[in-house]
C-alpha cells in the first residue's frame, strides 16, 4: 500500500520539519490529564530529531475561539519534553513573529512547539494566509494527527498543499489498522457501536452494514433504534427526528445484521446513585431510562465478540463513568480483550473505558481517533490522507 509517503521517504537531516501532531489532551485546571496522545506522538517526533531535523510541532488543544490562556500549549509542551527526555521550546504564537523567532533559534535535533492552532482564527477555515505562514516555518510537513485528519484545516490540509508532505508513524499505523477492517476483514466481521448519539454514527452504520456479519448496538444510541422498531423506550434518550431514517436502515437489506439489546439496566433518573433494575427491552417501565445494556445482552454480545475474526468497537454500552452503569461496557471490553480476532477500538470514551479497566493491552489496535476513524470507515479516505496522496503521486 503506497497511498502516501512516510518519514522514511524524507531527507530530514538539517531540514526543518513541521509535524502536525494530535496533542489534544484533556486538561485539568491547566495541567495535562491523560497523556496517551502525547506518548503516541513521541515516535515520529523522536525519529525526526534523531535524523537531525529541526522539529516544529503543532496541534490544536480544546476548542477555543481565539487566543485563550486556558488553552495554551505550554503545559503540553512541558509534558512532551518530560516524556521524550529532550528540551522543548514553546513558541508564543501559532505562525507569527514569535513562532518564526523560536524556529530560527532552534538547532538541528531540537523541538519547538507552536501555540494552539485554534488560537489562529484561520485554522478551522483552512485559511490560505495561515496555511502559507505555517508552510513558511518549515521545509517539509509531516501529518501525524490521525484524530484530526478528517478535518480540512490550515494545519492539516492547507499546509500539506504547500510543503512536500508525508505521514508520520502514528498516522501510518492507524491507516494500516483501518485498511485491515475495510479490505478483506477476517470473518466474521463484527462491529460494536455505542455512545451518545446516533446522529454521530448513522453514516458509518449505513456504510458498514453491507460489509459486516453483525453490528451490535448499545449505549444511548440504541434507544433511537429501539424506538424505530416500535418499542416504547420511556424516558431513555432518543433522537426523535432520526427515527424515520433509522427505520429505513433497519428495514434495508442488511438491516437484519443490526443486533439490539434484549434487556437493559433502567434507572429512575440520570444520576450516579439513581435506583435501577434490569428490564426487558420490550418492557421499559414508564418513568425510567435505560443507562446500560442488561446482563443477558452483555452475555449475548460477548458470545458474538469472542467468535469474531475482526472487531471494531466505538462507543460505550452505557454511562460507564458511573459504576452502577458500567457493567455492560466492562463486559464488552473484556470480550473484545479476550477475542482471538483482530480488534480495533476507537473513540475517546471507549478507549478511556478500556484503559480504566486495564484492558487496553489486549486490543490489537487502540485508535487515537474517534470521528476520524468513523469517517475513514464510512468514506474509505480522509481529507488529510487525500492531500498526502498527491505528494506520493510525485507532485
Ligand atoms: P466515544 O467517545 O467512545 O466515541 P461517545 O462520545 O459517542 O463515545 O459517547 C460516550 C458517552 O455516551 C459517555 O459519556 C456515556 O456516558 C454516554 N452514554 C452511553 N450510554 C448512555 C445512555 N444509555 N444514556 C445516556 N448516555 C449514555
Ligand atoms: Mg466521546
Short mmCIF file of C-alpha atoms and ligand atoms in Angstrom, two decimals:
data_model
loop_
_atom_site.label_atom_id
_atom_site.label_comp_id
_atom_site.label_asym_id
_atom_site.label_seq_id
_atom_site.Cartn_x
_atom_site.Cartn_y
_atom_site.Cartn_z
CA UNK A 1 0.00 0.00 0.00
CA UNK A 2 1.62 3.21 -1.03
CA UNK A 3 -1.12 5.70 -0.54
CA UNK A 4 1.34 8.23 0.83
CA UNK A 5 4.98 8.76 1.67
CA UNK A 6 6.16 8.21 5.22
CA UNK A 7 9.01 9.79 7.15
CA UNK A 8 11.27 7.05 5.74
CA UNK A 9 10.99 8.82 2.39
CA UNK A 10 12.01 12.25 3.72
CA UNK A 11 15.51 13.73 3.66
CA UNK A 12 15.04 15.26 7.08
CA UNK A 13 18.64 15.83 8.14
CA UNK A 14 19.42 19.51 8.53
CA UNK A 15 15.91 20.46 7.41
CA UNK A 16 13.05 21.99 9.37
CA UNK A 17 10.08 19.64 9.59
CA UNK A 18 6.66 20.80 10.70
CA UNK A 19 4.77 17.97 12.42
CA UNK A 20 1.01 18.25 12.87
CA UNK A 21 0.50 16.04 15.89
CA UNK A 22 -2.63 15.32 17.86
CA UNK A 23 -1.78 16.69 21.30
CA UNK A 24 -5.38 17.48 22.15
CA UNK A 25 -5.17 16.09 25.68
CA UNK A 26 -7.70 16.56 28.46
CA UNK A 27 -6.70 19.44 30.76
CA UNK A 28 -7.42 19.51 34.44
CA UNK A 29 -7.08 23.02 35.85
CA UNK A 30 -4.32 23.85 33.40
CA UNK A 31 -2.49 20.56 33.96
CA UNK A 32 -2.26 17.70 31.48
CA UNK A 33 -4.70 14.93 32.43
CA UNK A 34 -4.33 11.78 30.35
CA UNK A 35 -1.13 11.90 28.29
CA UNK A 36 -1.96 8.95 25.97
CA UNK A 37 -1.89 11.21 22.90
CA UNK A 38 1.45 12.81 23.81
CA UNK A 39 3.05 9.40 24.23
CA UNK A 40 1.54 8.29 20.93
CA UNK A 41 3.11 11.28 19.15
CA UNK A 42 6.62 10.76 20.53
CA UNK A 43 7.74 8.21 17.98
CA UNK A 44 7.54 10.48 14.96
CA UNK A 45 8.99 13.49 16.77
CA UNK A 46 11.82 11.40 18.23
CA UNK A 47 12.76 9.80 14.92
CA UNK A 48 12.86 13.13 13.13
CA UNK A 49 15.01 14.61 15.89
CA UNK A 50 17.43 11.74 15.73
CA UNK A 51 17.54 12.09 11.95
CA UNK A 52 18.92 15.60 12.53
CA UNK A 53 15.82 17.62 11.72
CA UNK A 54 14.69 20.75 13.48
CA UNK A 55 11.23 19.61 14.57
CA UNK A 56 8.38 22.10 14.79
CA UNK A 57 5.29 20.58 16.39
CA UNK A 58 1.78 21.96 16.19
CA UNK A 59 -1.63 20.82 17.41
CA UNK A 60 -4.99 22.10 18.47
CA UNK A 61 -5.98 21.87 22.12
CA UNK A 62 -9.62 22.09 23.12
CA UNK A 63 -11.96 24.34 21.22
CA UNK A 64 -11.01 27.95 22.00
CA UNK A 65 -12.42 30.52 19.57
CA UNK A 66 -9.19 32.56 19.61
CA UNK A 67 -6.25 33.14 21.94
CA UNK A 68 -7.27 31.92 25.39
CA UNK A 69 -4.71 31.35 28.16
CA UNK A 70 -6.72 28.39 29.47
CA UNK A 71 -5.80 26.50 26.30
CA UNK A 72 -2.14 27.39 25.94
CA UNK A 73 0.12 24.61 24.68
CA UNK A 74 2.74 25.44 27.31
CA UNK A 75 1.86 22.60 29.75
CA UNK A 76 1.60 20.16 26.85
CA UNK A 77 5.00 21.25 25.53
CA UNK A 78 6.46 20.76 29.00
CA UNK A 79 5.00 17.25 29.28
CA UNK A 80 6.21 16.38 25.78
CA UNK A 81 9.75 17.29 26.83
CA UNK A 82 9.46 15.30 30.07
CA UNK A 83 8.13 12.18 28.37
CA UNK A 84 10.50 12.43 25.44
CA UNK A 85 13.54 13.35 27.51
CA UNK A 86 14.53 16.24 25.25
CA UNK A 87 14.40 20.04 25.63
CA UNK A 88 11.38 21.74 24.09
CA UNK A 89 10.95 25.42 23.24
CA UNK A 90 7.46 26.91 23.37
CA UNK A 91 6.59 29.48 20.72
CA UNK A 92 4.38 32.36 21.89
CA UNK A 93 2.12 32.27 18.83
CA UNK A 94 0.94 29.95 16.06
CA UNK A 95 2.75 31.16 12.97
CA UNK A 96 3.65 34.79 13.59
CA UNK A 97 6.83 36.58 14.53
CA UNK A 98 7.21 34.66 17.79
CA UNK A 99 6.97 31.31 16.03
CA UNK A 100 9.47 32.38 13.36
CA UNK A 101 11.94 33.54 16.02
CA UNK A 102 11.58 30.31 18.03
CA UNK A 103 12.18 28.18 14.93
CA UNK A 104 15.15 30.31 13.86
CA UNK A 105 16.71 29.88 17.31
CA UNK A 106 16.40 26.09 17.25
CA UNK A 107 19.35 23.92 16.31
CA UNK A 108 19.06 20.65 14.36
CA UNK A 109 17.67 17.97 16.68
CA UNK A 110 15.75 20.50 18.74
CA UNK A 111 11.98 20.67 19.17
CA UNK A 112 9.76 23.74 19.04
CA UNK A 113 6.08 23.56 19.99
CA UNK A 114 3.87 26.18 18.38
CA UNK A 115 0.95 27.74 20.22
CA UNK A 116 -2.53 26.14 19.95
CA UNK A 117 -3.52 26.20 16.27
CA UNK A 118 -7.08 27.16 17.24
CA UNK A 119 -5.72 30.47 18.55
CA UNK A 120 -5.44 31.44 14.87
CA UNK A 121 -8.87 32.32 13.52
CA UNK A 122 -7.99 30.92 10.10
CA UNK A 123 -7.28 27.39 11.35
CA UNK A 124 -10.74 25.85 11.07
CA UNK A 125 -11.45 27.79 7.86
CA UNK A 126 -8.35 26.33 6.19
CA UNK A 127 -7.34 29.93 5.57
CA UNK A 128 -4.77 30.44 2.81
CA UNK A 129 -2.73 33.09 4.64
CA UNK A 130 -2.40 30.99 7.80
CA UNK A 131 -1.54 27.91 5.74
CA UNK A 132 1.16 29.88 3.95
CA UNK A 133 2.55 31.25 7.24
CA UNK A 134 2.75 27.72 8.65
CA UNK A 135 4.41 26.47 5.47
CA UNK A 136 6.96 29.30 5.68
CA UNK A 137 8.16 27.95 9.02
CA UNK A 138 9.46 24.67 7.57
CA UNK A 139 10.88 22.78 4.59
CA UNK A 140 8.81 19.62 4.98
CA UNK A 141 5.49 18.67 6.52
CA UNK A 142 4.52 15.52 8.40
CA UNK A 143 0.90 14.78 9.22
CA UNK A 144 0.72 12.55 12.28
CA UNK A 145 -2.62 13.71 13.73
CA UNK A 146 -4.91 10.87 12.77
CA UNK A 147 -7.55 12.28 15.14
CA UNK A 148 -7.68 15.49 13.07
CA UNK A 149 -7.11 14.06 9.58
CA UNK A 150 -10.84 14.18 8.83
CA UNK A 151 -10.82 17.96 9.16
CA UNK A 152 -9.63 20.16 6.30
CA UNK A 153 -7.98 22.79 8.47
CA UNK A 154 -4.95 25.02 7.80
CA UNK A 155 -2.66 22.87 9.96
CA UNK A 156 -3.82 19.56 8.45
CA UNK A 157 -4.67 20.15 4.80
CA UNK A 158 -3.74 23.78 3.97
CA UNK A 159 -0.09 23.42 4.91
CA UNK A 160 0.15 19.98 3.27
CA UNK A 161 -0.85 21.56 -0.03
CA UNK A 162 2.14 23.88 0.24
CA UNK A 163 5.01 21.72 1.55
CA UNK A 164 6.30 18.30 0.48
CA UNK A 165 4.40 16.08 2.86
CA UNK A 166 4.48 12.63 4.38
CA UNK A 167 2.65 10.58 7.00
CA UNK A 168 4.04 10.20 10.50
CA UNK A 169 4.35 6.81 12.23
CA UNK A 170 1.10 7.10 14.15
CA UNK A 171 -0.95 8.13 11.14
CA UNK A 172 0.56 5.37 9.02
CA UNK A 173 -0.13 2.78 11.70
CA UNK A 174 -3.73 3.93 12.07
CA UNK A 175 -4.28 3.66 8.32
CA UNK A 176 -2.87 0.12 8.27
CA UNK A 177 -5.30 -0.85 11.04
CA UNK A 178 -8.32 0.68 9.34
CA UNK A 179 -7.33 -0.79 5.98
CA UNK A 180 -7.47 -4.19 7.62
CA UNK A 181 -11.08 -3.51 8.59
CA UNK A 182 -12.04 -2.10 5.23
CA UNK A 183 -10.39 -4.63 2.96
CA UNK A 184 -10.96 -8.36 3.29
CA UNK A 185 -11.51 -8.50 7.04
CA UNK A 186 -11.24 -11.95 8.56
CA UNK A 187 -14.80 -13.29 9.10
CA UNK A 188 -16.96 -12.96 10.99
CA UNK A 189 -16.52 -9.17 10.98
CA UNK A 190 -18.33 -7.75 13.99
CA UNK A 191 -18.83 -4.07 14.76
CA UNK A 192 -19.88 -2.84 18.19
CA UNK A 193 -21.34 0.64 18.39
CA UNK A 194 -22.49 2.58 21.40
CA UNK A 195 -22.07 6.01 22.89
CA UNK A 196 -24.13 9.11 22.96
CA UNK A 197 -25.70 9.83 19.61
CA UNK A 198 -26.96 8.00 16.52
CA UNK A 199 -26.53 11.23 14.59
CA UNK A 200 -22.73 10.84 15.00
CA UNK A 201 -22.80 7.27 13.75
CA UNK A 202 -25.63 6.87 11.24
CA UNK A 203 -23.27 7.37 8.30
CA UNK A 204 -20.93 4.66 9.46
CA UNK A 205 -23.83 2.32 10.25
CA UNK A 206 -25.09 2.68 6.67
CA UNK A 207 -21.63 2.26 5.14
CA UNK A 208 -20.59 -0.72 7.25
CA UNK A 209 -23.80 -2.75 7.42
CA UNK A 210 -23.31 -4.33 3.99
CA UNK A 211 -19.72 -5.28 4.93
CA UNK A 212 -20.21 -6.79 8.37
CA UNK A 213 -21.60 -10.06 9.64
CA UNK A 214 -23.08 -8.44 12.73
CA UNK A 215 -23.42 -4.98 14.24
CA UNK A 216 -24.09 -4.91 17.98
CA UNK A 217 -25.60 -1.68 19.24
CA UNK A 218 -25.75 -0.42 22.83
CA UNK A 219 -25.30 2.95 24.53
CA UNK A 220 -27.77 5.80 24.35
CA UNK A 221 -27.94 5.37 20.59
CA UNK A 222 -29.72 2.02 20.87
CA UNK A 223 -32.89 3.75 22.06
CA UNK A 224 -33.40 5.56 18.77
CA UNK A 225 -33.08 2.17 17.04
CA UNK A 226 -35.44 0.53 19.53
CA UNK A 227 -37.91 3.40 19.07
CA UNK A 228 -37.69 2.93 15.29
CA UNK A 229 -38.66 -0.70 15.85
CA UNK A 230 -41.74 0.50 17.69
CA UNK A 231 -40.51 -0.18 21.22
CA UNK A 232 -41.71 2.15 23.98
CA UNK A 233 -38.45 3.50 25.47
CA UNK A 234 -39.96 5.67 28.25
CA UNK A 235 -37.51 8.38 29.41
CA UNK A 236 -34.47 6.94 27.59
CA UNK A 237 -32.53 9.29 25.36
CA UNK A 238 -33.96 9.31 21.80
CA UNK A 239 -33.18 11.42 18.75
CA UNK A 240 -36.79 11.56 17.59
CA UNK A 241 -36.06 13.39 14.33
CA UNK A 242 -33.85 10.50 13.20
CA UNK A 243 -36.43 7.76 13.75
CA UNK A 244 -37.68 7.65 10.12
CA UNK A 245 -34.12 7.42 8.75
CA UNK A 246 -33.15 4.80 11.28
CA UNK A 247 -36.29 2.81 10.47
CA UNK A 248 -35.27 2.79 6.79
CA UNK A 249 -31.84 1.41 7.74
CA UNK A 250 -33.41 -1.28 9.91
CA UNK A 251 -35.73 -2.28 7.05
CA UNK A 252 -32.93 -2.27 4.44
CA UNK A 253 -31.46 -5.49 3.05
CA UNK A 254 -28.63 -5.63 5.59
CA UNK A 255 -30.78 -4.23 8.43
CA UNK A 256 -31.17 -7.67 9.96
CA UNK A 257 -27.46 -7.62 10.84
CA UNK A 258 -28.20 -4.99 13.49
CA UNK A 259 -28.37 -6.62 16.90
CA UNK A 260 -30.14 -4.62 19.59
CA UNK A 261 -30.24 -5.19 23.35
CA UNK A 262 -32.85 -7.62 24.65
CA UNK A 263 -32.56 -6.31 28.21
CA UNK A 264 -31.40 -3.08 29.81
CA UNK A 265 -30.46 -1.55 33.13
CA UNK A 266 -33.10 1.11 33.67
CA UNK A 267 -32.89 3.90 36.23
CA UNK A 268 -35.32 6.31 37.84
CA UNK A 269 -33.16 9.31 36.97
CA UNK A 270 -29.95 10.45 35.31
CA UNK A 271 -27.78 10.40 38.43
CA UNK A 272 -24.96 8.08 39.59
CA UNK A 273 -26.98 6.78 42.53
CA UNK A 274 -30.42 6.53 40.87
CA UNK A 275 -32.45 3.45 41.82
CA UNK A 276 -32.10 0.92 38.99
CA UNK A 277 -33.10 -2.57 37.88
CA UNK A 278 -32.97 -4.86 34.86
CA UNK A 279 -35.91 -4.75 32.44
CA UNK A 280 -36.63 -6.47 29.11
CA UNK A 281 -36.02 -4.10 26.18
CA UNK A 282 -39.63 -4.64 25.13
CA UNK A 283 -40.98 -3.56 28.51
CA UNK A 284 -39.10 -0.50 29.73
CA UNK A 285 -41.15 0.74 32.71
CA UNK A 286 -42.65 4.19 32.28
CA UNK A 287 -40.73 6.89 34.11
CA UNK A 288 -37.38 5.07 33.73
CA UNK A 289 -34.47 5.48 31.34
CA UNK A 290 -32.02 2.90 30.04
CA UNK A 291 -28.46 3.65 31.20
CA UNK A 292 -26.73 0.35 30.38
CA UNK A 293 -27.29 -2.89 28.49
CA UNK A 294 -28.61 -5.72 30.66
CA UNK A 295 -26.80 -8.93 31.72
CA UNK A 296 -28.49 -11.13 29.09
CA UNK A 297 -27.47 -8.69 26.33
CA UNK A 298 -23.92 -8.43 27.68
CA UNK A 299 -23.66 -12.23 27.60
CA UNK A 300 -25.08 -12.46 24.07
CA UNK A 301 -22.85 -9.65 22.76
CA UNK A 302 -19.85 -11.25 24.49
CA UNK A 303 -20.51 -14.56 22.74
CA UNK A 304 -20.62 -12.92 19.30
CA UNK A 305 -17.50 -10.85 20.04
CA UNK A 306 -15.42 -13.84 21.19
CA UNK A 307 -16.20 -15.68 17.93
CA UNK A 308 -15.27 -12.75 15.68
CA UNK A 309 -12.39 -12.80 13.23
CA UNK A 310 -12.32 -9.00 13.08
CA UNK A 311 -13.72 -6.48 15.55
CA UNK A 312 -14.29 -2.76 15.58
CA UNK A 313 -15.60 -1.10 18.73
CA UNK A 314 -16.66 2.51 19.09
CA UNK A 315 -18.79 3.88 21.91
CA UNK A 316 -19.52 2.64 25.44
CA UNK A 317 -22.58 0.45 26.14
CA UNK A 318 -23.83 2.65 28.96
CA UNK A 319 -22.98 5.53 31.27
CA UNK A 320 -19.73 3.79 32.19
CA UNK A 321 -18.49 6.85 34.10
CA UNK A 322 -20.90 5.78 36.89
CA UNK A 323 -20.04 2.38 38.42
CA UNK A 324 -23.71 1.32 38.63
CA UNK A 325 -23.98 1.58 34.84
CA UNK A 326 -20.50 0.40 33.78
CA UNK A 327 -21.16 -3.35 33.83
CA UNK A 328 -22.20 -3.68 30.18
CA UNK A 329 -19.25 -1.65 28.91
CA UNK A 330 -16.90 -3.68 31.10
CA UNK A 331 -18.33 -6.96 29.78
CA UNK A 332 -17.94 -5.84 26.16
CA UNK A 333 -14.42 -4.55 26.84
CA UNK A 334 -13.49 -7.88 28.43
CA UNK A 335 -14.90 -9.81 25.46
CA UNK A 336 -13.01 -7.60 23.00
CA UNK A 337 -9.85 -8.09 25.05
CA UNK A 338 -10.31 -11.89 25.13
CA UNK A 339 -11.28 -12.24 21.47
CA UNK A 340 -8.73 -14.05 19.30
CA UNK A 341 -9.65 -11.97 16.27
CA UNK A 342 -8.05 -8.72 15.15
CA UNK A 343 -9.55 -5.86 17.17
CA UNK A 344 -9.62 -2.10 16.77
CA UNK A 345 -11.12 0.22 19.38
CA UNK A 346 -11.66 3.92 18.74
CA UNK A 347 -13.47 6.84 20.33
CA UNK A 348 -12.28 8.93 23.23
CA UNK A 349 -14.69 7.45 25.74
CA UNK A 350 -14.37 3.83 24.60
CA UNK A 351 -10.59 3.99 24.79
CA UNK A 352 -10.82 5.72 28.19
CA UNK A 353 -13.08 2.87 29.37
CA UNK A 354 -10.64 0.21 28.14
CA UNK A 355 -7.80 1.94 29.90
CA UNK A 356 -9.79 2.44 33.11
CA UNK A 357 -10.46 -1.32 33.12
CA UNK A 358 -6.77 -2.03 32.42
CA UNK A 359 -7.64 -3.94 29.25
CA UNK A 360 -6.05 -1.75 26.62
CA UNK A 361 -3.04 -4.03 26.05
CA UNK A 362 -5.25 -6.87 24.85
CA UNK A 363 -6.77 -4.89 21.98
CA UNK A 364 -4.86 -5.25 18.70
CA UNK A 365 -5.06 -1.56 17.85
CA UNK A 366 -6.11 1.30 20.11
CA UNK A 367 -7.01 4.16 17.81
CA UNK A 368 -6.28 7.78 18.70
CA UNK A 369 -9.18 8.91 16.52
CA UNK A 370 -12.88 8.80 17.22
CA UNK A 371 -14.61 10.79 14.50
CA UNK A 372 -11.67 10.30 12.13
CA UNK A 373 -11.90 6.52 12.40
CA UNK A 374 -15.65 6.57 11.82
CA UNK A 375 -15.25 8.82 8.81
CA UNK A 376 -12.46 6.68 7.38
CA UNK A 377 -14.66 3.59 7.68
CA UNK A 378 -17.54 5.45 6.11
CA UNK A 379 -15.76 7.17 3.21
CA UNK A 380 -12.67 4.98 2.75
CA UNK A 381 -10.42 8.04 2.92
CA UNK A 382 -9.93 11.35 4.77
CA UNK A 383 -9.12 14.88 3.58
CA UNK A 384 -5.70 14.70 5.26
CA UNK A 385 -4.89 11.39 3.54
CA UNK A 386 -6.02 12.69 0.16
CA UNK A 387 -3.60 15.60 0.24
CA UNK A 388 -0.72 13.35 1.33
CA UNK A 389 -1.61 11.11 -1.60
CA UNK A 390 -0.93 13.93 -4.03
CA UNK A 391 2.70 14.10 -2.86
CA UNK A 392 3.05 10.33 -3.19
CA UNK A 393 1.96 10.61 -6.82
CA UNK A 394 5.09 12.65 -7.49
CA UNK A 395 3.73 16.17 -7.03
P1 LIG B 1 -16.80 7.70 22.10
O1 LIG B 1 -16.08 8.89 22.71
O2 LIG B 1 -16.19 6.40 22.51
O3 LIG B 1 -16.95 7.84 20.62
P2 LIG B 1 -19.38 8.89 22.60
O4 LIG B 1 -18.73 10.19 22.84
O5 LIG B 1 -20.20 8.72 21.38
O6 LIG B 1 -18.29 7.70 22.70
O7 LIG B 1 -20.35 8.57 23.83
C1 LIG B 1 -19.89 8.43 25.14
C2 LIG B 1 -20.91 8.93 26.12
O8 LIG B 1 -22.16 8.27 25.96
C3 LIG B 1 -20.46 8.64 27.54
O9 LIG B 1 -20.28 9.87 28.21
C4 LIG B 1 -21.63 7.85 28.14
O10 LIG B 1 -21.93 8.24 29.46
C5 LIG B 1 -22.77 8.19 27.21
N1 LIG B 1 -23.81 7.16 27.24
C6 LIG B 1 -23.67 5.85 26.97
N2 LIG B 1 -24.82 5.18 27.15
C7 LIG B 1 -25.72 6.09 27.56
C8 LIG B 1 -27.12 6.01 27.90
N3 LIG B 1 -27.78 4.86 27.87
N4 LIG B 1 -27.75 7.17 28.26
C9 LIG B 1 -27.06 8.33 28.29
N5 LIG B 1 -25.75 8.47 27.98
C10 LIG B 1 -25.10 7.36 27.62
MG1 LIG B 2 -16.78 10.91 23.23
#
